[in-house]
PDB file of C-alpha atoms in Angstrom:
ATOM      1  CA  MET T1257      13.171  30.932   8.885  1.00  0.00           C
ATOM      2  CA  SER T1258      11.879  27.512   9.864  1.00  0.00           C
ATOM      3  CA  GLN T1259       9.324  27.429  12.670  1.00  0.00           C
ATOM      4  CA  ARG T1260       8.557  23.708  12.799  1.00  0.00           C
ATOM      5  CA  LEU T1261      11.916  22.194  11.838  1.00  0.00           C
ATOM      6  CA  SER T1262      15.520  22.498  12.913  1.00  0.00           C
ATOM      7  CA  ILE T1263      17.743  21.986   9.851  1.00  0.00           C
ATOM      8  CA  ASN T1264      21.493  21.528  10.131  1.00  0.00           C
ATOM      9  CA  ILE T1265      23.904  20.862   7.282  1.00  0.00           C
ATOM     10  CA  GLU T1266      26.642  18.572   8.556  1.00  0.00           C
ATOM     11  CA  GLY T1267      29.094  17.964   5.731  1.00  0.00           C
ATOM     12  CA  ALA T1268      27.216  16.013   3.066  1.00  0.00           C
ATOM     13  CA  CYS T1269      24.228  15.379   5.349  1.00  0.00           C
ATOM     14  CA  ALA T1270      21.146  17.488   6.013  1.00  0.00           C
ATOM     15  CA  ARG T1271      19.718  16.725   9.452  1.00  0.00           C
ATOM     16  CA  VAL T1272      16.027  17.628   9.535  1.00  0.00           C
ATOM     17  CA  ARG T1273      14.715  17.595  13.084  1.00  0.00           C
ATOM     18  CA  LEU T1274      10.992  17.984  13.724  1.00  0.00           C
ATOM     19  CA  ASN T1275      10.681  20.709  16.331  1.00  0.00           C
ATOM     20  CA  HIS T1276       6.996  21.275  17.037  1.00  0.00           C
ATOM     21  CA  PRO T1277       6.408  20.573  20.753  1.00  0.00           C
ATOM     22  CA  PRO T1278       5.037  18.723  22.512  1.00  0.00           C
ATOM     23  CA  VAL T1279       4.908  15.699  20.154  1.00  0.00           C
ATOM     24  CA  ASN T1280       5.898  17.070  16.739  1.00  0.00           C
ATOM     25  CA  VAL T1281       2.416  17.020  15.232  1.00  0.00           C
ATOM     26  CA  ILE T1282       2.672  17.482  11.460  1.00  0.00           C
ATOM     27  CA  ASP T1283       0.389  20.426  10.698  1.00  0.00           C
ATOM     28  CA  LEU T1284       0.077  22.390   7.450  1.00  0.00           C
ATOM     29  CA  ALA T1285       3.007  24.647   8.376  1.00  0.00           C
ATOM     30  CA  THR T1286       5.211  21.615   9.088  1.00  0.00           C
ATOM     31  CA  MET T1287       4.243  20.079   5.746  1.00  0.00           C
ATOM     32  CA  ALA T1288       5.241  23.240   3.898  1.00  0.00           C
ATOM     33  CA  GLU T1289       8.581  23.319   5.686  1.00  0.00           C
ATOM     34  CA  LEU T1290       9.251  19.616   5.085  1.00  0.00           C
ATOM     35  CA  LEU T1291       8.544  20.062   1.376  1.00  0.00           C
ATOM     36  CA  ALA T1292      10.838  23.098   1.190  1.00  0.00           C
ATOM     37  CA  ALA T1293      13.598  21.220   3.053  1.00  0.00           C
ATOM     38  CA  LEU T1294      13.347  18.257   0.679  1.00  0.00           C
ATOM     39  CA  GLU T1295      13.406  20.475  -2.383  1.00  0.00           C
ATOM     40  CA  ASP T1296      16.389  22.449  -1.069  1.00  0.00           C
ATOM     41  CA  ALA T1297      18.404  19.350  -0.112  1.00  0.00           C
ATOM     42  CA  GLY T1298      17.485  17.670  -3.383  1.00  0.00           C
ATOM     43  CA  SER T1299      18.848  20.576  -5.396  1.00  0.00           C
ATOM     44  CA  ARG T1300      22.207  20.747  -3.585  1.00  0.00           C
ATOM     45  CA  LYS T1301      24.872  18.543  -5.117  1.00  0.00           C
ATOM     46  CA  GLU T1302      27.026  18.584  -1.988  1.00  0.00           C
ATOM     47  CA  ILE T1303      24.253  16.943   0.086  1.00  0.00           C
ATOM     48  CA  THR T1304      24.044  13.181  -0.371  1.00  0.00           C
ATOM     49  CA  SER T1305      22.026  12.115   2.698  1.00  0.00           C
ATOM     50  CA  ILE T1306      19.064  13.408   4.696  1.00  0.00           C
ATOM     51  CA  ILE T1307      18.331  12.319   8.282  1.00  0.00           C
ATOM     52  CA  PHE T1308      14.836  12.852   9.692  1.00  0.00           C
ATOM     53  CA  CYS T1309      14.562  12.817  13.464  1.00  0.00           C
ATOM     54  CA  GLY T1310      12.619  14.307  16.361  1.00  0.00           C
ATOM     55  CA  GLY T1311      13.451  14.860  19.986  1.00  0.00           C
ATOM     56  CA  LYS T1312      11.886  12.785  22.744  1.00  0.00           C
ATOM     57  CA  ASP T1313       9.274  11.775  20.153  1.00  0.00           C
ATOM     58  CA  PHE T1314       9.635  11.377  16.400  1.00  0.00           C
ATOM     59  CA  SER T1315       6.085  12.522  15.625  1.00  0.00           C
ATOM     60  CA  GLY T1316       2.573  12.188  16.975  1.00  0.00           C
ATOM     61  CA  GLY T1317       1.266  12.215  13.412  1.00  0.00           C
ATOM     62  CA  VAL T1318      -0.683  14.540  11.144  1.00  0.00           C
ATOM     63  CA  ASP T1319      -2.817  17.201  12.842  1.00  0.00           C
ATOM     64  CA  ILE T1320      -6.158  15.531  13.639  1.00  0.00           C
ATOM     65  CA  ALA T1321      -7.855  18.910  13.991  1.00  0.00           C
ATOM     66  CA  ALA T1322      -7.200  19.463  10.261  1.00  0.00           C
ATOM     67  CA  HIS T1323      -9.468  16.519   9.353  1.00  0.00           C
ATOM     68  CA  THR T1324     -12.516  18.793   9.195  1.00  0.00           C
ATOM     69  CA  PRO T1325     -14.418  19.124   5.877  1.00  0.00           C
ATOM     70  CA  ASP T1326     -13.038  22.607   5.196  1.00  0.00           C
ATOM     71  CA  LYS T1327      -9.412  21.579   5.721  1.00  0.00           C
ATOM     72  CA  ILE T1328      -9.118  17.905   4.834  1.00  0.00           C
ATOM     73  CA  LYS T1329      -8.289  18.259   1.132  1.00  0.00           C
ATOM     74  CA  GLU T1330      -5.558  20.845   1.756  1.00  0.00           C
ATOM     75  CA  MET T1331      -4.127  18.741   4.573  1.00  0.00           C
ATOM     76  CA  LEU T1332      -4.170  15.478   2.643  1.00  0.00           C
ATOM     77  CA  CYS T1333      -2.723  16.975  -0.540  1.00  0.00           C
ATOM     78  CA  GLY T1334      -0.081  18.841   1.449  1.00  0.00           C
ATOM     79  CA  PHE T1335       1.094  15.733   3.257  1.00  0.00           C
ATOM     80  CA  HIS T1336       1.050  13.608   0.129  1.00  0.00           C
ATOM     81  CA  ALA T1337       3.146  16.233  -1.675  1.00  0.00           C
ATOM     82  CA  VAL T1338       5.788  15.731   1.037  1.00  0.00           C
ATOM     83  CA  ILE T1339       5.612  11.938   0.733  1.00  0.00           C
ATOM     84  CA  LYS T1340       5.857  12.017  -3.076  1.00  0.00           C
ATOM     85  CA  ARG T1341       8.848  14.350  -2.919  1.00  0.00           C
ATOM     86  CA  LEU T1342      10.471  12.109  -0.320  1.00  0.00           C
ATOM     87  CA  SER T1343       9.945   9.043  -2.508  1.00  0.00           C
ATOM     88  CA  ARG T1344      11.534  10.790  -5.497  1.00  0.00           C
ATOM     89  CA  THR T1345      14.573  12.418  -3.911  1.00  0.00           C
ATOM     90  CA  PRO T1346      17.877  11.051  -5.233  1.00  0.00           C
ATOM     91  CA  LYS T1347      19.420  11.500  -1.772  1.00  0.00           C
ATOM     92  CA  LEU T1348      19.766   8.670   0.736  1.00  0.00           C
ATOM     93  CA  THR T1349      16.999   9.205   3.319  1.00  0.00           C
ATOM     94  CA  ILE T1350      17.202   7.947   6.884  1.00  0.00           C
ATOM     95  CA  ALA T1351      14.683   8.055   9.737  1.00  0.00           C
ATOM     96  CA  ALA T1352      15.956   8.029  13.320  1.00  0.00           C
ATOM     97  CA  VAL T1353      12.907   7.141  15.415  1.00  0.00           C
ATOM     98  CA  ARG T1354      12.593   7.628  19.158  1.00  0.00           C
ATOM     99  CA  GLY T1355       9.532   7.802  21.379  1.00  0.00           C
ATOM    100  CA  ARG T1356       6.187   8.029  19.599  1.00  0.00           C
ATOM    101  CA  CYS T1357       5.996   7.451  15.850  1.00  0.00           C
ATOM    102  CA  LEU T1358       2.306   7.567  15.024  1.00  0.00           C
ATOM    103  CA  GLY T1359       0.078   7.907  11.969  1.00  0.00           C
ATOM    104  CA  GLY T1360       1.559  10.341   9.479  1.00  0.00           C
ATOM    105  CA  GLY T1361       4.808  10.307  11.455  1.00  0.00           C
ATOM    106  CA  ALA T1362       5.062   6.550  10.925  1.00  0.00           C
ATOM    107  CA  GLU T1363       4.235   7.056   7.237  1.00  0.00           C
ATOM    108  CA  LEU T1364       7.021   9.647   6.935  1.00  0.00           C
ATOM    109  CA  ALA T1365       9.500   7.273   8.601  1.00  0.00           C
ATOM    110  CA  MET T1366       8.477   4.195   6.593  1.00  0.00           C
ATOM    111  CA  MET T1367       9.008   6.030   3.303  1.00  0.00           C
ATOM    112  CA  CYS T1368      12.679   6.674   4.121  1.00  0.00           C
ATOM    113  CA  ASP T1369      15.298   4.358   2.602  1.00  0.00           C
ATOM    114  CA  LEU T1370      16.690   3.317   5.991  1.00  0.00           C
ATOM    115  CA  VAL T1371      15.031   3.334   9.409  1.00  0.00           C
ATOM    116  CA  TYR T1372      16.746   3.087  12.787  1.00  0.00           C
ATOM    117  CA  THR T1373      14.388   2.913  15.750  1.00  0.00           C
ATOM    118  CA  ALA T1374      14.609   2.778  19.499  1.00  0.00           C
ATOM    119  CA  ALA T1375      13.616  -0.708  20.607  1.00  0.00           C
ATOM    120  CA  ASP T1376      11.092   0.786  23.029  1.00  0.00           C
ATOM    121  CA  ALA T1377       9.683   3.340  20.568  1.00  0.00           C
ATOM    122  CA  THR T1378       5.901   3.264  20.098  1.00  0.00           C
ATOM    123  CA  TRP T1379       4.768   2.797  16.504  1.00  0.00           C
ATOM    124  CA  GLN T1380       1.130   2.921  15.454  1.00  0.00           C
ATOM    125  CA  PHE T1381      -1.249   3.636  12.594  1.00  0.00           C
ATOM    126  CA  PRO T1382      -4.214   4.650  14.802  1.00  0.00           C
ATOM    127  CA  GLU T1383      -6.419   6.266  12.137  1.00  0.00           C
ATOM    128  CA  ILE T1384      -8.995   3.434  12.075  1.00  0.00           C
ATOM    129  CA  LYS T1385      -9.879   4.309  15.673  1.00  0.00           C
ATOM    130  CA  LEU T1386     -10.933   7.760  14.426  1.00  0.00           C
ATOM    131  CA  GLY T1387     -13.087   6.343  11.658  1.00  0.00           C
ATOM    132  CA  CYS T1388     -10.371   7.009   9.066  1.00  0.00           C
ATOM    133  CA  TYR T1389      -7.430   5.151   7.519  1.00  0.00           C
ATOM    134  CA  PRO T1390      -3.749   5.962   6.779  1.00  0.00           C
ATOM    135  CA  PRO T1391      -3.556   6.590   2.990  1.00  0.00           C
ATOM    136  CA  VAL T1392       0.216   6.283   2.558  1.00  0.00           C
ATOM    137  CA  ALA T1393       0.278   3.072   4.583  1.00  0.00           C
ATOM    138  CA  CYS T1394      -2.607   1.695   2.515  1.00  0.00           C
ATOM    139  CA  ALA T1395      -0.614   2.417  -0.648  1.00  0.00           C
ATOM    140  CA  ALA T1396       2.830   1.212   0.432  1.00  0.00           C
ATOM    141  CA  LEU T1397       2.960  -0.666   3.745  1.00  0.00           C
ATOM    142  CA  ALA T1398       2.155  -4.132   2.356  1.00  0.00           C
ATOM    143  CA  ALA T1399       5.220  -3.955   0.095  1.00  0.00           C
ATOM    144  CA  ILE T1400       7.347  -3.428   3.198  1.00  0.00           C
ATOM    145  CA  VAL T1401       5.905  -5.798   5.794  1.00  0.00           C
ATOM    146  CA  GLY T1402       3.631  -8.096   3.759  1.00  0.00           C
ATOM    147  CA  ARG T1403      -0.138  -7.993   3.237  1.00  0.00           C
ATOM    148  CA  LYS T1404      -1.266  -9.771   6.401  1.00  0.00           C
ATOM    149  CA  ARG T1405       0.953  -7.769   8.725  1.00  0.00           C
ATOM    150  CA  ALA T1406       0.000  -4.512   6.959  1.00  0.00           C
ATOM    151  CA  ALA T1407      -3.685  -5.422   7.239  1.00  0.00           C
ATOM    152  CA  GLU T1408      -3.268  -5.980  10.972  1.00  0.00           C
ATOM    153  CA  MET T1409      -1.511  -2.640  11.440  1.00  0.00           C
ATOM    154  CA  ILE T1410      -4.014  -0.662   9.356  1.00  0.00           C
ATOM    155  CA  LEU T1411      -7.298  -2.396  10.224  1.00  0.00           C
ATOM    156  CA  THR T1412      -6.780  -2.741  13.992  1.00  0.00           C
ATOM    157  CA  GLY T1413      -4.768   0.380  14.812  1.00  0.00           C
ATOM    158  CA  LYS T1414      -2.807  -1.565  17.441  1.00  0.00           C
ATOM    159  CA  SER T1415       0.460  -0.071  18.651  1.00  0.00           C
ATOM    160  CA  PHE T1416       3.731  -1.981  18.388  1.00  0.00           C
ATOM    161  CA  THR T1417       7.279  -1.484  19.604  1.00  0.00           C
ATOM    162  CA  GLY T1418      10.386  -0.525  17.718  1.00  0.00           C
ATOM    163  CA  SER T1419      11.665  -4.065  18.247  1.00  0.00           C
ATOM    164  CA  GLU T1420       8.552  -5.403  16.528  1.00  0.00           C
ATOM    165  CA  ALA T1421       8.914  -2.830  13.750  1.00  0.00           C
ATOM    166  CA  GLN T1422      12.426  -4.147  13.102  1.00  0.00           C
ATOM    167  CA  ARG T1423      11.348  -7.786  13.282  1.00  0.00           C
ATOM    168  CA  TRP T1424       8.519  -7.166  10.806  1.00  0.00           C
ATOM    169  CA  GLY T1425      10.682  -5.300   8.272  1.00  0.00           C
ATOM    170  CA  LEU T1426       9.593  -1.739   8.979  1.00  0.00           C
ATOM    171  CA  ALA T1427      12.990  -0.785  10.437  1.00  0.00           C
ATOM    172  CA  ASN T1428      16.561  -1.856   9.729  1.00  0.00           C
ATOM    173  CA  GLU T1429      17.695  -1.933  13.354  1.00  0.00           C
ATOM    174  CA  ALA T1430      16.136  -1.596  16.812  1.00  0.00           C
ATOM    175  CA  LEU T1431      18.535  -0.089  19.316  1.00  0.00           C
ATOM    176  CA  PRO T1432      18.721   1.443  22.781  1.00  0.00           C
ATOM    177  CA  ASP T1433      17.189   4.923  22.663  1.00  0.00           C
ATOM    178  CA  ASP T1434      20.501   6.740  23.086  1.00  0.00           C
ATOM    179  CA  GLN T1435      22.105   4.883  20.153  1.00  0.00           C
ATOM    180  CA  VAL T1436      19.516   5.610  17.459  1.00  0.00           C
ATOM    181  CA  GLU T1437      20.939   8.816  16.028  1.00  0.00           C
ATOM    182  CA  ALA T1438      24.474   7.419  16.206  1.00  0.00           C
ATOM    183  CA  ALA T1439      23.314   4.534  14.004  1.00  0.00           C
ATOM    184  CA  ALA T1440      21.880   7.018  11.515  1.00  0.00           C
ATOM    185  CA  ASP T1441      25.170   8.933  11.569  1.00  0.00           C
ATOM    186  CA  ALA T1442      27.086   5.703  10.928  1.00  0.00           C
ATOM    187  CA  ALA T1443      24.902   5.017   7.890  1.00  0.00           C
ATOM    188  CA  VAL T1444      25.687   8.490   6.568  1.00  0.00           C
ATOM    189  CA  ALA T1445      29.412   7.915   7.149  1.00  0.00           C
ATOM    190  CA  HIS T1446      29.249   4.646   5.230  1.00  0.00           C
ATOM    191  CA  ALA T1447      27.319   6.265   2.388  1.00  0.00           C
ATOM    192  CA  SER T1448      29.939   9.017   2.122  1.00  0.00           C
ATOM    193  CA  GLY T1449      32.329   6.414   0.694  1.00  0.00           C
ATOM    194  CA  LEU T1450      29.896   5.499  -2.081  1.00  0.00           C
ATOM    195  CA  SER T1451      29.185   7.150  -5.392  1.00  0.00           C
ATOM    196  CA  SER T1452      26.249   9.503  -4.890  1.00  0.00           C
ATOM    197  CA  MET T1453      25.463   9.111  -8.587  1.00  0.00           C
ATOM    198  CA  ALA T1454      25.296   5.323  -8.251  1.00  0.00           C
ATOM    199  CA  VAL T1455      23.118   5.581  -5.119  1.00  0.00           C
ATOM    200  CA  SER T1456      20.660   7.934  -6.833  1.00  0.00           C
ATOM    201  CA  LEU T1457      20.401   5.693  -9.911  1.00  0.00           C
ATOM    202  CA  ALA T1458      20.051   2.608  -7.733  1.00  0.00           C
ATOM    203  CA  LYS T1459      17.125   4.308  -5.989  1.00  0.00           C
ATOM    204  CA  LYS T1460      15.586   5.149  -9.364  1.00  0.00           C
ATOM    205  CA  ALA T1461      15.885   1.494 -10.389  1.00  0.00           C
ATOM    206  CA  PHE T1462      14.776   0.119  -7.014  1.00  0.00           C
ATOM    207  CA  TYR T1463      11.627   2.178  -6.475  1.00  0.00           C
ATOM    208  CA  SER T1464       8.700   2.556  -8.831  1.00  0.00           C
ATOM    209  CA  SER T1465       7.511   6.116  -8.173  1.00  0.00           C
ATOM    210  CA  GLN T1466       4.916   5.992 -10.923  1.00  0.00           C
ATOM    211  CA  LEU T1467       3.180   2.929  -9.493  1.00  0.00           C
ATOM    212  CA  PHE T1468       3.276   4.417  -5.977  1.00  0.00           C
ATOM    213  CA  ASP T1469       1.831   7.726  -7.199  1.00  0.00           C
ATOM    214  CA  GLU T1470      -0.991   5.934  -9.002  1.00  0.00           C
ATOM    215  CA  GLU T1471      -1.809   3.824  -5.955  1.00  0.00           C
ATOM    216  CA  LEU T1472      -1.692   6.839  -3.626  1.00  0.00           C
ATOM    217  CA  GLU T1473      -4.020   8.776  -5.943  1.00  0.00           C
ATOM    218  CA  ARG T1474      -6.492   5.854  -5.863  1.00  0.00           C
ATOM    219  CA  VAL T1475      -6.354   5.683  -2.066  1.00  0.00           C
ATOM    220  CA  GLU T1476      -6.639   9.472  -1.765  1.00  0.00           C
ATOM    221  CA  LYS T1477      -9.709   9.536  -4.026  1.00  0.00           C
ATOM    222  CA  ILE T1478     -11.510   7.012  -1.813  1.00  0.00           C
ATOM    223  CA  TYR T1479     -10.499   8.987   1.274  1.00  0.00           C
ATOM    224  CA  LEU T1480     -11.841  12.310   0.011  1.00  0.00           C
ATOM    225  CA  GLU T1481     -14.861  11.208  -2.010  1.00  0.00           C
ATOM    226  CA  GLU T1482     -16.158   8.362   0.145  1.00  0.00           C
ATOM    227  CA  LEU T1483     -14.603   8.189   3.617  1.00  0.00           C
ATOM    228  CA  MET T1484     -14.741  11.908   4.449  1.00  0.00           C
ATOM    229  CA  ARG T1485     -18.391  12.079   3.359  1.00  0.00           C
ATOM    230  CA  SER T1486     -19.346   9.327   5.799  1.00  0.00           C
ATOM    231  CA  GLU T1487     -21.072   9.893   9.132  1.00  0.00           C
ATOM    232  CA  ASP T1488     -18.534   7.743  10.989  1.00  0.00           C
ATOM    233  CA  ALA T1489     -15.544   9.766   9.772  1.00  0.00           C
ATOM    234  CA  ARG T1490     -17.201  12.963  10.988  1.00  0.00           C
ATOM    235  CA  GLU T1491     -18.160  11.297  14.274  1.00  0.00           C
ATOM    236  CA  GLY T1492     -14.639   9.964  14.843  1.00  0.00           C
ATOM    237  CA  ILE T1493     -12.983  13.353  14.428  1.00  0.00           C
ATOM    238  CA  GLU T1494     -15.664  15.179  16.425  1.00  0.00           C
ATOM    239  CA  ALA T1495     -15.384  12.645  19.253  1.00  0.00           C
ATOM    240  CA  TRP T1496     -11.601  13.100  19.361  1.00  0.00           C
ATOM    241  CA  LEU T1497     -11.937  16.891  19.424  1.00  0.00           C
ATOM    242  CA  GLU T1498     -14.595  16.663  22.145  1.00  0.00           C
ATOM    243  CA  LYS T1499     -12.550  14.080  24.097  1.00  0.00           C
ATOM    244  CA  ARG T1500     -15.318  11.469  24.193  1.00  0.00           C
ATOM    245  CA  LYS T1501     -15.862   7.933  22.938  1.00  0.00           C
ATOM    246  CA  PRO T1502     -17.218   7.820  19.366  1.00  0.00           C
ATOM    247  CA  VAL T1503     -20.654   6.367  18.650  1.00  0.00           C
ATOM    248  CA  TRP T1504     -20.426   4.564  15.330  1.00  0.00           C
ATOM    249  CA  SER T1505     -23.413   4.278  12.983  1.00  0.00           C
ATOM    250  CA  GLY T1506     -21.776   2.190  10.266  1.00  0.00           C
ATOM    251  CA  ARG T1507     -22.636   4.886   7.723  1.00  0.00           C
TER     252      ARG T1507
END
């Protein structure tokens, strides 16, 4: 039984709702359930689309408390297993974003084929403020929004609205909050009139999973072997856990 997700099969669509209050933090248990949900939906011929959504918030991101030396490798590999499986699924994937969509939550959403966001949703890749960086965004965001915009998002950690996400190419549409999931449902309804075989092969032709995997492995290696051995990465996480301002050493 799922503890972190609510999964409903609605005709040819699997609706995967993050259900980990208060802000749908993606911890190790959530990662395991997301991977299982993707593998199950991917193996079922009758399912052609997967919608990812939250409640008031899409997701506050990956569990920061798991960025400690004893947990970081398991956490990073677990999340990247979800992202790789998401990038390879032959099903049409859709993110319906409301409220906060931060860090790993934003990475999960951006890797979906289609993204519908509330215009007033809060998007952010805040990892740099913790002395870290978002690996999936480093590997794939520039291809979506362009190098300069991606650099701004990753290197400054500034938040931006759903309207800006749509304007910059990170989302297909920015809508009033109460219309987001309806837009995702409409996309599923449209896709139901298409050949699922053609959609899956179009995805295979459109995306280059091998190049993404290689880039993510490069980014992950730097994260584990260099970043997480730095004093600033340790200080950033410790400061967040202790609810204080970090003191950076540049080492």
